Short mmCIF file of C-alpha atoms in Angstrom, two decimals:
data_model
loop_
_atom_site.label_atom_id
_atom_site.label_comp_id
_atom_site.label_asym_id
_atom_site.label_seq_id
_atom_site.Cartn_x
_atom_site.Cartn_y
_atom_site.Cartn_z
CA UNK G 1 0.00 0.00 0.00
CA UNK G 2 1.37 3.38 -0.93
CA UNK G 3 2.23 5.80 1.80
CA UNK G 4 0.26 9.04 2.08
CA UNK G 5 2.46 11.90 0.99
CA UNK G 6 2.72 15.30 2.59
CA UNK G 7 1.95 17.74 -0.18
CA UNK G 8 2.71 21.38 -0.81
CA UNK G 9 6.12 21.56 0.92
CA UNK G 10 7.34 25.14 1.15
CA UNK G 11 11.03 26.07 1.20
CA UNK G 12 12.24 28.83 3.50
CA UNK G 13 14.60 31.36 1.87
CA UNK G 14 16.91 30.92 4.85
CA UNK G 15 17.00 27.12 4.83
CA UNK G 16 17.56 24.31 2.35
CA UNK G 17 15.12 22.09 4.22
CA UNK G 18 11.42 22.30 3.33
CA UNK G 19 9.10 23.42 6.10
CA UNK G 20 6.79 20.63 7.29
CA UNK G 21 3.36 20.79 5.75
CA UNK G 22 0.24 20.84 7.92
CA UNK G 23 -0.33 17.18 7.05
CA UNK G 24 3.22 16.25 8.07
CA UNK G 25 2.71 18.16 11.32
CA UNK G 26 -0.51 16.21 11.89
CA UNK G 27 1.36 12.93 11.43
CA UNK G 28 3.93 14.08 13.97
CA UNK G 29 1.22 14.81 16.55
CA UNK G 30 -0.54 11.48 15.91
CA UNK G 31 2.77 9.64 16.14
CA UNK G 32 3.46 11.05 19.59
CA UNK G 33 -0.04 10.14 20.81
CA UNK G 34 0.37 6.61 19.44
CA UNK G 35 3.70 6.13 21.24
CA UNK G 36 2.16 7.28 24.51
CA UNK G 37 -0.73 4.85 24.01
CA UNK G 38 1.69 1.98 23.44
CA UNK G 39 3.38 2.84 26.74
CA UNK G 40 -0.02 2.65 28.44
CA UNK G 41 -0.63 -0.76 26.84
CA UNK G 42 2.73 -1.96 28.09
CA UNK G 43 1.87 -0.84 31.63
CA UNK G 44 -1.41 -2.74 31.36
CA UNK G 45 0.32 -5.87 30.11
CA UNK G 46 2.87 -5.73 32.92
CA UNK G 47 0.08 -5.24 35.45
CA UNK G 48 -1.51 -8.54 34.50
CA UNK G 49 1.71 -10.50 33.96
CA UNK G 50 4.43 -9.26 36.33
CA UNK G 51 3.18 -6.68 38.83
CA UNK G 52 3.80 -7.55 42.51
CA UNK G 53 0.62 -7.65 44.56
CA UNK G 54 1.72 -4.82 46.80
CA UNK G 55 2.32 -2.46 43.88
CA UNK G 56 -1.29 -2.10 42.74
CA UNK G 57 -1.84 1.36 44.26
CA UNK G 58 1.26 2.77 42.59
CA UNK G 59 0.23 1.30 39.24
CA UNK G 60 -3.18 2.96 39.51
CA UNK G 61 -1.42 6.31 40.03
CA UNK G 62 0.88 5.63 37.08
CA UNK G 63 -2.10 4.84 34.86
CA UNK G 64 -3.76 8.08 35.94
CA UNK G 65 -0.71 10.23 35.19
CA UNK G 66 -0.16 8.60 31.81
CA UNK G 67 -3.84 8.91 30.88
CA UNK G 68 -3.65 12.62 31.74
CA UNK G 69 -0.54 12.98 29.52
CA UNK G 70 -2.22 11.19 26.61
CA UNK G 71 -5.34 13.29 27.02
CA UNK G 72 -3.29 16.49 26.96
CA UNK G 73 -1.62 15.41 23.72
CA UNK G 74 -4.89 14.27 22.15
CA UNK G 75 -6.69 17.53 23.02
CA UNK G 76 -3.81 19.90 22.22
CA UNK G 77 -5.27 23.10 20.63
CA UNK G 78 -2.43 23.10 18.09
CA UNK G 79 -3.59 19.65 16.94
CA UNK G 80 -7.15 20.96 16.69
CA UNK G 81 -6.04 23.91 14.55
CA UNK G 82 -4.17 21.58 12.19
CA UNK G 83 -7.16 19.27 11.87
CA UNK G 84 -9.52 22.20 11.23
CA UNK G 85 -7.24 23.47 8.48
CA UNK G 86 -6.84 20.08 6.87
CA UNK G 87 -10.54 19.23 7.23
CA UNK G 88 -11.17 21.75 4.46
CA UNK G 89 -9.45 19.22 2.19
CA UNK G 90 -6.48 21.33 1.21
CA UNK G 91 -2.74 21.00 1.73
CA UNK G 92 -0.25 23.80 2.36
CA UNK G 93 -0.23 25.03 -1.25
CA UNK G 94 -3.97 24.65 -1.78
CA UNK G 95 -3.70 21.27 -3.50
CA UNK G 96 -6.29 18.66 -2.63
CA UNK G 97 -5.56 15.95 -0.09
CA UNK G 98 -5.64 12.35 -1.32
CA UNK G 99 -8.48 10.05 -0.33
CA UNK G 100 -6.20 8.30 2.20
CA UNK G 101 -5.12 11.61 3.70
CA UNK G 102 -8.75 12.71 4.02
CA UNK G 103 -9.49 9.45 5.87
CA UNK G 104 -6.63 10.12 8.29
CA UNK G 105 -7.86 13.68 8.89
CA UNK G 106 -11.48 12.55 9.35
CA UNK G 107 -10.61 9.92 11.96
CA UNK G 108 -8.18 12.30 13.68
CA UNK G 109 -10.95 14.88 13.88
CA UNK G 110 -13.31 12.30 15.42
CA UNK G 111 -10.71 11.35 18.04
CA UNK G 112 -9.87 14.99 18.77
CA UNK G 113 -13.50 15.93 19.31
CA UNK G 114 -13.91 13.04 21.73
CA UNK G 115 -10.78 13.98 23.64
CA UNK G 116 -11.71 17.65 23.99
CA UNK G 117 -15.16 16.79 25.34
CA UNK G 118 -13.76 14.70 28.21
CA UNK G 119 -12.55 16.71 31.23
CA UNK G 120 -9.02 15.85 32.28
CA UNK G 121 -10.17 15.07 35.82
CA UNK G 122 -12.59 12.49 34.42
CA UNK G 123 -9.88 10.91 32.24
CA UNK G 124 -7.55 10.64 35.22
CA UNK G 125 -10.24 9.18 37.48
CA UNK G 126 -11.32 6.62 34.88
CA UNK G 127 -7.76 5.41 34.29
CA UNK G 128 -7.11 4.99 38.02
CA UNK G 129 -10.45 3.23 38.45
CA UNK G 130 -9.58 0.80 35.67
CA UNK G 131 -6.53 -0.36 37.60
CA UNK G 132 -8.43 -0.49 40.89
CA UNK G 133 -11.17 -2.48 39.15
CA UNK G 134 -8.82 -5.15 37.84
CA UNK G 135 -7.32 -5.89 41.24
CA UNK G 136 -10.75 -5.80 42.93
CA UNK G 137 -12.06 -8.28 40.36
CA UNK G 138 -9.07 -10.62 40.71
CA UNK G 139 -9.47 -10.67 44.50
CA UNK G 140 -13.26 -11.10 44.37
CA UNK G 141 -12.98 -13.90 41.83
CA UNK G 142 -10.39 -15.74 43.91
CA UNK G 143 -12.54 -15.41 47.03
CA UNK G 144 -15.93 -15.85 45.30
CA UNK G 145 -17.01 -12.55 46.85
CA UNK G 146 -19.26 -10.56 44.52
CA UNK G 147 -20.36 -8.24 47.33
CA UNK G 148 -16.84 -6.75 47.59
CA UNK G 149 -16.72 -6.20 43.81
CA UNK G 150 -20.22 -4.74 43.40
CA UNK G 151 -19.32 -1.14 44.45
CA UNK G 152 -16.40 -1.15 41.98
CA UNK G 153 -18.65 -2.38 39.19
CA UNK G 154 -21.25 0.24 40.11
CA UNK G 155 -18.61 2.94 39.84
CA UNK G 156 -17.45 1.60 36.47
CA UNK G 157 -21.02 1.76 35.21
CA UNK G 158 -21.36 5.34 36.44
CA UNK G 159 -18.15 6.33 34.66
CA UNK G 160 -19.31 4.69 31.43
CA UNK G 161 -22.58 6.64 31.53
CA UNK G 162 -20.71 9.85 32.33
CA UNK G 163 -18.36 9.32 29.39
CA UNK G 164 -21.27 8.74 27.03
CA UNK G 165 -23.01 11.85 28.35
CA UNK G 166 -19.93 14.04 27.89
CA UNK G 167 -19.80 12.91 24.28
CA UNK G 168 -23.48 13.57 23.61
CA UNK G 169 -24.71 9.97 23.80
CA UNK G 170 -26.70 10.22 27.03
CA UNK G 171 -28.12 12.61 29.57
CA UNK G 172 -26.35 15.18 31.72
CA UNK G 173 -23.00 13.84 33.03
CA UNK G 174 -23.95 15.08 36.49
CA UNK G 175 -27.07 12.86 36.52
CA UNK G 176 -25.74 9.96 34.45
CA UNK G 177 -25.66 7.59 37.42
CA UNK G 178 -29.45 7.56 37.46
CA UNK G 179 -29.54 5.70 34.16
CA UNK G 180 -30.80 8.68 32.15
CA UNK G 181 -30.04 8.16 28.48
CA UNK G 182 -29.08 4.55 29.20
CA UNK G 183 -29.91 3.11 25.79
CA UNK G 184 -27.94 5.79 24.00
CA UNK G 185 -25.10 5.34 26.47
CA UNK G 186 -24.93 1.64 25.63
CA UNK G 187 -24.94 2.46 21.93
CA UNK G 188 -21.93 4.69 22.60
CA UNK G 189 -20.08 1.84 24.32
CA UNK G 190 -20.81 -0.44 21.36
CA UNK G 191 -19.77 2.21 18.84
CA UNK G 192 -16.57 2.77 20.81
CA UNK G 193 -15.54 -0.84 20.12
CA UNK G 194 -17.30 -1.36 16.79
CA UNK G 195 -17.94 1.92 14.94
CA UNK G 196 -21.23 2.00 13.06
CA UNK G 197 -22.97 -0.67 15.12
CA UNK G 198 -25.73 -0.25 17.68
CA UNK G 199 -27.70 -2.38 20.13
CA UNK G 200 -30.64 -2.49 17.71
CA UNK G 201 -28.51 -3.83 14.84
CA UNK G 202 -26.87 -6.39 17.12
CA UNK G 203 -30.22 -7.44 18.55
CA UNK G 204 -31.43 -8.29 15.03
CA UNK G 205 -28.32 -10.32 14.21
CA UNK G 206 -28.30 -12.10 17.56
CA UNK G 207 -32.01 -12.87 17.36
CA UNK G 208 -31.57 -14.59 13.99
CA UNK G 209 -28.52 -16.47 15.26
CA UNK G 210 -30.28 -17.61 18.43
CA UNK G 211 -33.23 -18.88 16.41
CA UNK G 212 -30.92 -21.19 14.47
CA UNK G 213 -28.45 -21.97 17.21
CA UNK G 214 -30.78 -23.26 19.93
CA UNK G 215 -32.30 -26.07 17.79
CA UNK G 216 -28.83 -26.95 16.46
CA UNK G 217 -27.47 -27.29 20.00
CA UNK G 218 -30.54 -29.34 20.94
CA UNK G 219 -30.06 -31.67 17.95
CA UNK G 220 -26.42 -32.22 18.87
CA UNK G 221 -27.32 -32.86 22.50
CA UNK G 222 -30.01 -35.38 21.56
CA UNK G 223 -27.54 -37.32 19.40
CA UNK G 224 -24.61 -37.08 21.80
CA UNK G 225 -23.45 -40.57 22.73
CA UNK G 226 -20.90 -39.28 25.25
CA UNK G 227 -17.83 -40.23 23.21
CA UNK G 228 -16.53 -36.65 22.87
CA UNK G 229 -16.96 -35.91 26.55
CA UNK G 230 -15.26 -39.18 27.48
CA UNK G 231 -12.38 -38.46 25.11
CA UNK G 232 -11.85 -35.01 26.57
CA UNK G 233 -11.90 -36.41 30.11
CA UNK G 234 -8.97 -38.64 29.21
CA UNK G 235 -6.71 -35.67 28.42
CA UNK G 236 -5.00 -35.41 31.80
CA UNK G 237 -1.46 -35.02 33.08
CA UNK G 238 0.05 -32.90 30.29
CA UNK G 239 3.39 -31.36 31.29
CA UNK G 240 3.25 -27.55 31.46
CA UNK G 241 6.72 -27.20 29.93
CA UNK G 242 5.77 -29.48 27.04
CA UNK G 243 2.57 -27.47 26.54
CA UNK G 244 4.65 -24.30 26.31
CA UNK G 245 6.93 -25.89 23.71
CA UNK G 246 4.06 -27.22 21.64
CA UNK G 247 2.06 -24.00 21.49
CA UNK G 248 5.26 -22.12 20.62
CA UNK G 249 5.72 -24.42 17.62
CA UNK G 250 2.09 -24.01 16.59
CA UNK G 251 1.99 -20.22 16.82
CA UNK G 252 5.26 -19.88 14.92
CA UNK G 253 3.95 -22.16 12.19
CA UNK G 254 0.79 -20.06 11.91
CA UNK G 255 2.97 -17.06 11.15
CA UNK G 256 3.40 -15.11 14.40
CA UNK G 257 6.61 -13.07 14.38
CA UNK G 258 8.39 -13.62 17.71
CA UNK G 259 11.04 -11.07 16.77
CA UNK G 260 8.31 -8.51 17.44
CA UNK G 261 6.23 -10.27 20.07
CA UNK G 262 6.11 -12.71 22.96
CA UNK G 263 3.69 -14.88 24.93
CA UNK G 264 3.40 -15.04 28.72
CA UNK G 265 0.97 -16.23 31.38
CA UNK G 266 -1.92 -14.25 32.89
CA UNK G 267 -5.10 -14.92 34.81
CA UNK G 268 -7.18 -14.13 31.70
CA UNK G 269 -5.60 -14.60 28.22
CA UNK G 270 -5.28 -11.41 26.16
CA UNK G 271 -3.29 -9.70 23.41
CA UNK G 272 -1.95 -6.15 23.61
CA UNK G 273 0.38 -3.91 21.64
CA UNK G 274 0.92 -3.03 18.00
CA UNK G 275 2.77 -4.66 15.11
CA UNK G 276 6.24 -3.72 16.35
CA UNK G 277 5.64 -5.12 19.85
CA UNK G 278 2.84 -7.64 20.45
CA UNK G 279 2.29 -9.06 23.94
CA UNK G 280 0.12 -12.19 24.14
CA UNK G 281 -0.77 -14.34 27.13
CA UNK G 282 -2.32 -17.72 27.81
CA UNK G 283 -2.73 -19.89 30.92
CA UNK G 284 -1.83 -23.50 31.71
CA UNK G 285 -3.44 -26.46 33.44
CA UNK G 286 -1.97 -29.96 33.33
CA UNK G 287 -5.46 -31.43 33.03
CA UNK G 288 -6.74 -28.94 30.42
CA UNK G 289 -4.10 -28.96 27.65
CA UNK G 290 -6.52 -27.77 24.97
CA UNK G 291 -7.34 -24.63 26.99
CA UNK G 292 -3.82 -23.24 26.80
CA UNK G 293 -3.43 -24.28 23.17
CA UNK G 294 -6.63 -22.72 21.87
CA UNK G 295 -6.21 -19.63 24.04
CA UNK G 296 -2.78 -19.20 22.47
CA UNK G 297 -4.12 -19.72 18.94
CA UNK G 298 -6.92 -17.25 19.64
CA UNK G 299 -4.53 -14.56 20.85
CA UNK G 300 -2.20 -15.35 17.94
CA UNK G 301 -5.09 -14.44 15.62
CA UNK G 302 -5.19 -11.02 17.28
CA UNK G 303 -1.42 -10.77 17.05
CA UNK G 304 -1.34 -11.71 13.35
CA UNK G 305 -3.90 -8.98 12.63
CA UNK G 306 -1.83 -6.36 14.46
CA UNK G 307 1.35 -7.53 12.74
CA UNK G 308 -0.46 -7.39 9.39
CA UNK G 309 -1.64 -3.81 9.75
CA UNK G 310 0.59 -1.39 7.79
CA UNK G 311 3.36 -0.69 10.32
CA UNK G 312 4.30 2.67 8.80
CA UNK G 313 0.78 3.93 9.52
CA UNK G 314 0.09 2.52 13.00
CA UNK G 315 -0.44 6.04 14.33
CA UNK G 316 -3.24 6.77 11.84
CA UNK G 317 -6.48 5.19 10.67
CA UNK G 318 -4.58 3.60 7.76
CA UNK G 319 -2.79 1.31 10.19
CA UNK G 320 -5.40 0.70 12.88
CA UNK G 321 -7.90 -2.15 13.27
CA UNK G 322 -11.38 -1.72 11.85
CA UNK G 323 -12.94 -2.49 15.24
CA UNK G 324 -13.13 -5.24 17.79
CA UNK G 325 -15.65 -7.31 15.82
CA UNK G 326 -13.15 -7.57 12.96
CA UNK G 327 -10.35 -8.15 15.46
CA UNK G 328 -12.27 -11.04 17.00
CA UNK G 329 -13.02 -12.43 13.54
CA UNK G 330 -9.28 -12.92 13.06
CA UNK G 331 -8.75 -14.65 16.40
CA UNK G 332 -11.83 -16.84 16.09
CA UNK G 333 -11.05 -17.86 12.50
CA UNK G 334 -7.58 -19.11 13.45
CA UNK G 335 -8.83 -20.72 16.65
CA UNK G 336 -11.86 -22.47 15.19
CA UNK G 337 -12.02 -22.77 11.41
CA UNK G 338 -8.29 -23.55 11.32
CA UNK G 339 -7.31 -24.90 14.74
CA UNK G 340 -10.23 -27.32 15.12
CA UNK G 341 -10.08 -28.65 11.55
CA UNK G 342 -9.10 -32.20 10.60
CA UNK G 343 -6.41 -30.84 8.30
CA UNK G 344 -4.76 -28.89 11.14
CA UNK G 345 -4.62 -31.99 13.32
CA UNK G 346 -3.48 -34.19 10.45
CA UNK G 347 -0.30 -32.13 10.53
CA UNK G 348 0.10 -31.42 14.26
CA UNK G 349 -1.13 -34.70 15.78
CA UNK G 350 2.15 -36.59 15.30
CA UNK G 351 4.05 -33.81 17.06
CA UNK G 352 1.36 -33.61 19.76
CA UNK G 353 1.73 -37.35 20.39
CA UNK G 354 5.50 -37.07 20.44
CA UNK G 355 5.28 -34.40 23.14
CA UNK G 356 2.62 -36.17 25.18
CA UNK G 357 3.06 -39.87 24.48
CA UNK G 358 2.10 -40.89 28.02
CA UNK G 359 -1.20 -39.02 28.43
CA UNK G 360 -2.25 -39.90 24.87
CA UNK G 361 -1.52 -43.60 25.16
CA UNK G 362 -4.71 -45.42 24.14
CA UNK G 363 -6.38 -42.26 22.77
CA UNK G 364 -7.14 -42.80 19.07
CA UNK G 365 -6.93 -40.08 16.41
CA UNK G 366 -10.70 -39.98 16.17
CA UNK G 367 -11.03 -39.67 19.93
CA UNK G 368 -8.55 -36.81 19.94
CA UNK G 369 -10.49 -35.04 17.20
CA UNK G 370 -13.73 -35.55 19.13
CA UNK G 371 -12.06 -34.08 22.23
CA UNK G 372 -10.97 -31.02 20.22
CA UNK G 373 -14.54 -30.57 18.95
CA UNK G 374 -16.50 -31.70 21.98
CA UNK G 375 -19.87 -29.95 22.31
CA UNK G 376 -20.97 -29.68 25.90
CA UNK G 377 -22.65 -26.70 27.56
CA UNK G 378 -20.45 -25.14 30.21
CA UNK G 379 -20.84 -22.28 32.63
CA UNK G 380 -17.49 -20.75 31.68
CA UNK G 381 -17.38 -18.70 28.45
CA UNK G 382 -13.68 -19.18 27.69
CA UNK G 383 -14.10 -22.96 28.00
CA UNK G 384 -17.20 -23.07 25.80
CA UNK G 385 -17.38 -25.06 22.57
CA UNK G 386 -18.02 -23.37 19.23
CA UNK G 387 -21.70 -24.20 19.15
CA UNK G 388 -22.72 -22.90 22.57
CA UNK G 389 -20.13 -20.11 22.83
CA UNK G 390 -22.40 -17.54 21.20
CA UNK G 391 -25.11 -18.20 23.79
CA UNK G 392 -22.65 -16.95 26.41
CA UNK G 393 -22.30 -13.70 24.45
CA UNK G 394 -26.04 -13.29 24.01
CA UNK G 395 -26.36 -13.66 27.80
CA UNK G 396 -23.84 -10.86 28.41
CA UNK G 397 -25.41 -8.63 25.77
CA UNK G 398 -28.80 -8.93 27.46
CA UNK G 399 -27.27 -8.24 30.89
CA UNK G 400 -25.43 -5.15 29.65
CA UNK G 401 -28.52 -3.71 27.97
CA UNK G 402 -30.49 -4.07 31.18
CA UNK G 403 -27.70 -2.53 33.25
CA UNK G 404 -27.55 0.56 31.04
CA UNK G 405 -31.31 0.94 30.78
CA UNK G 406 -31.62 0.79 34.55
CA UNK G 407 -33.86 -2.30 34.41
CA UNK G 408 -31.17 -4.26 36.28
CA UNK G 409 -29.23 -3.12 39.34
CA UNK G 410 -25.66 -4.20 39.99
CA UNK G 411 -26.68 -5.83 43.27
CA UNK G 412 -29.13 -8.07 41.40
CA UNK G 413 -26.56 -9.26 38.85
CA UNK G 414 -25.85 -12.74 40.29
CA UNK G 415 -29.54 -13.67 40.31
CA UNK G 416 -30.15 -12.28 36.80
CA UNK G 417 -27.05 -14.05 35.50
CA UNK G 418 -28.19 -17.37 36.94
CA UNK G 419 -31.67 -17.01 35.42
CA UNK G 420 -30.33 -16.26 31.93
CA UNK G 421 -27.80 -19.06 32.24
CA UNK G 422 -30.61 -21.51 32.96
CA UNK G 423 -32.62 -20.17 30.02
CA UNK G 424 -29.83 -20.14 27.42
CA UNK G 425 -27.45 -22.88 28.57
CA UNK G 426 -29.60 -25.08 30.77
CA UNK G 427 -27.03 -24.64 33.52
CA UNK G 428 -26.96 -22.63 36.73
CA UNK G 429 -23.71 -21.50 38.41
CA UNK G 430 -23.02 -22.93 41.84
CA UNK G 431 -21.21 -19.72 42.81
CA UNK G 432 -20.39 -16.29 41.41
CA UNK G 433 -16.94 -17.40 40.28
CA UNK G 434 -18.74 -19.64 37.78
CA UNK G 435 -21.14 -16.83 36.93
CA UNK G 436 -20.87 -13.07 37.04
CA UNK G 437 -17.25 -12.96 38.28
CA UNK G 438 -15.73 -15.11 35.54
CA UNK G 439 -14.80 -12.34 33.04
CA UNK G 440 -12.28 -9.53 33.42
CA UNK G 441 -13.89 -7.08 30.97
CA UNK G 442 -16.21 -5.12 33.25
CA UNK G 443 -13.44 -4.58 35.78
CA UNK G 444 -11.96 -1.84 33.59
CA UNK G 445 -15.27 -0.60 32.23
CA UNK G 446 -15.15 -2.45 28.88
CA UNK G 447 -18.94 -2.50 28.46
CA UNK G 448 -20.14 -3.10 24.91
CA UNK G 449 -17.11 -5.29 24.16
CA UNK G 450 -18.75 -8.70 24.58
CA UNK G 451 -20.93 -8.45 21.43
CA UNK G 452 -17.68 -8.19 19.43
CA UNK G 453 -16.95 -11.88 20.13
CA UNK G 454 -20.17 -13.06 18.55
CA UNK G 455 -19.91 -10.54 15.70
CA UNK G 456 -16.37 -11.84 15.20
CA UNK G 457 -17.67 -15.41 14.89
CA UNK G 458 -20.14 -14.28 12.24
CA UNK G 459 -17.53 -12.34 10.28
CA UNK G 460 -15.03 -15.21 10.57
CA UNK G 461 -17.52 -17.71 9.13
CA UNK G 462 -18.38 -15.34 6.28
CA UNK G 463 -14.69 -14.74 5.52
CA UNK G 464 -14.09 -18.50 5.66
CA UNK G 465 -16.79 -19.11 3.05
CA UNK G 466 -15.25 -16.42 0.85
CA UNK G 467 -11.67 -17.69 1.02
CA UNK G 468 -12.75 -21.30 0.41
CA UNK G 469 -14.70 -20.18 -2.65
CA UNK G 470 -11.60 -18.41 -4.00
CA UNK G 471 -9.12 -21.06 -2.83
CA UNK G 472 -10.94 -24.43 -2.76
CA UNK G 473 -7.77 -26.35 -1.84
CA UNK G 474 -6.75 -24.12 1.05
CA UNK G 475 -7.47 -26.73 3.74
CA UNK G 476 -5.10 -29.11 1.98
CA UNK G 477 -2.36 -26.61 2.83
CA UNK G 478 -3.06 -27.05 6.53
CA UNK G 479 -2.44 -30.79 6.34
CA UNK G 480 1.10 -29.97 5.18
CA UNK G 481 1.66 -27.36 7.88
CA UNK G 482 1.33 -24.49 5.40
CA UNK G 483 -0.85 -21.59 6.57
CA UNK G 484 0.77 -18.96 4.38
CA UNK G 485 -1.93 -18.84 1.72
CA UNK G 486 -4.65 -18.11 4.27
CA UNK G 487 -2.53 -15.51 6.05
CA UNK G 488 -1.71 -13.81 2.73
CA UNK G 489 -5.43 -13.70 1.83
CA UNK G 490 -6.26 -12.12 5.19
CA UNK G 491 -3.36 -9.69 4.85
CA UNK G 492 -4.66 -8.55 1.47
CA UNK G 493 -8.39 -8.45 2.17
CA UNK G 494 -8.60 -7.51 5.85
CA UNK G 495 -5.33 -6.37 7.39
CA UNK G 496 -4.19 -4.00 4.64
CA UNK G 497 -7.50 -2.13 4.79
CA UNK G 498 -6.76 -0.72 8.23
CA UNK G 499 -9.68 1.39 9.39
CA UNK G 500 -10.87 2.38 5.93
CA UNK G 501 -14.12 0.46 6.45
CA UNK G 502 -16.18 -0.45 9.50
CA UNK G 503 -17.14 -4.06 10.24
CA UNK G 504 -20.34 -4.05 8.18
CA UNK G 505 -18.77 -2.32 5.18
CA UNK G 506 -15.62 -4.46 5.26
CA UNK G 507 -17.62 -7.68 5.38
CA UNK G 508 -19.74 -6.56 2.43
CA UNK G 509 -16.67 -5.56 0.39
CA UNK G 510 -14.67 -8.71 1.04
CA UNK G 511 -17.46 -11.30 0.80
CA UNK G 512 -19.91 -9.51 -1.49
CA UNK G 513 -22.72 -10.02 1.02
CA UNK G 514 -24.02 -8.16 4.09
CA UNK G 515 -23.12 -9.53 7.48
CA UNK G 516 -25.41 -12.41 8.39
CA UNK G 517 -25.52 -15.29 10.92
CA UNK G 518 -26.31 -17.71 8.06
CA UNK G 519 -22.67 -18.57 7.18
CA UNK G 520 -21.88 -19.26 10.84
CA UNK G 521 -24.87 -21.58 11.17
CA UNK G 522 -23.91 -23.37 7.94
CA UNK G 523 -20.33 -23.80 9.14
CA UNK G 524 -21.41 -25.17 12.54
CA UNK G 525 -23.82 -27.65 10.94
CA UNK G 526 -21.17 -28.76 8.45
CA UNK G 527 -18.55 -29.38 11.13
CA UNK G 528 -20.59 -30.73 14.04
CA UNK G 529 -23.61 -32.61 12.75
CA UNK G 530 -21.45 -35.36 11.16
CA UNK G 531 -19.79 -35.85 14.57
CA UNK G 532 -23.12 -36.05 16.39
CA UNK G 533 -25.38 -38.08 14.15
#
């Protein structure tokens, strides 16, 4: 992809060097903001991977100071003046900006307007609260103590409503805690993660998916002879060191560049950073070897997307992700369509058996494949199979909508969670650790993020149909350990686009069809019904 050029350079009579154009000055400002944001990401990564328990208060203060610094840079009046000048569509000499430059200016203007509407005291308080929230959640989860976490969650909800109100998506910031403007506030949180989407659009997509998913899950359950569950139960006693070695081999083979990234251990797997420095995490359990593997593959999908975005433009919309729905489509595609396929295991099974010959003794290839694709409702989202996973997201979407509308109070969350779990999954948590305390997202106020997982599954399935139509033999590559053709297709069609298109537009452009749950339902039927019939 060609680099946007700074046009209309003017030469000073007293210097041989051209003066920077307004567009070049804009890029300089955006570059500084981006570098500060990467420092904040690194602090967040370290907090979840390395931070000593007694250092939490200091880290909250560090987050607050850095957030204040980023906010000052993002709301700098000089930046605003540059954007206003460039928004007229002209460079220094009056020549028109290119389409790519106009995109950069438009997104910079959107970010600047958001930054200038948020008071610095609010930005500082929210950053500190995010750190406080993470440690409060980790402690409450370990002790199964929702009551201690509830006030923190209540405060996070208040801050989310305030933020929406400041930006014109809700009521008065001073009265936001009452739930005024709640529906609009939730739309803001969704738009923050997935520009262009709203609760109403998601409700339509999720409703159609649920209508097809519930009978599919029921059909699988009715035909389940217990073989998959029994096979998975036999996967016990897998050395942690050997698991580390195996997932390192897998992620390297998929294409992750460890010269510009690493993988560590955290309580909740995640991926942070940009293409020049990607930090991934997973977690290990000797009796759950597939958990660490698929968590690592999932985060590798995120990492491959970040490493595929145009590195020279990471500070601008040309080098940023289209949104979290698209981001999740990359992680879910590698985790599920690739990682759970027969072709993938045709290549990796011999190495898997070599690493774990003892635990796999007596486990046939078919039993291993059944274990990889076992369908069994679970209370824990991150442990859920492909078929029932989306029901976990629908549950969280419904909970979030009720929280923002005021129909549900934070104190009533455990009971509401249990009721929806019974309705959607047929299971009820025995404690809050299995229910409302299981996810990290709300601890730092990431409301509106959960729908991205399900949207990502839909986009992934639609992309998978498109690439298989263009490259019918692509799965044969996997059986030979070659994932380059798929990665190249994603680089060309998804990664290179940056933030030029939102999730709905990108899906339409790449696949030729609007986003729909139909491809996901077709994919799930194609993979799972033959195993459960």
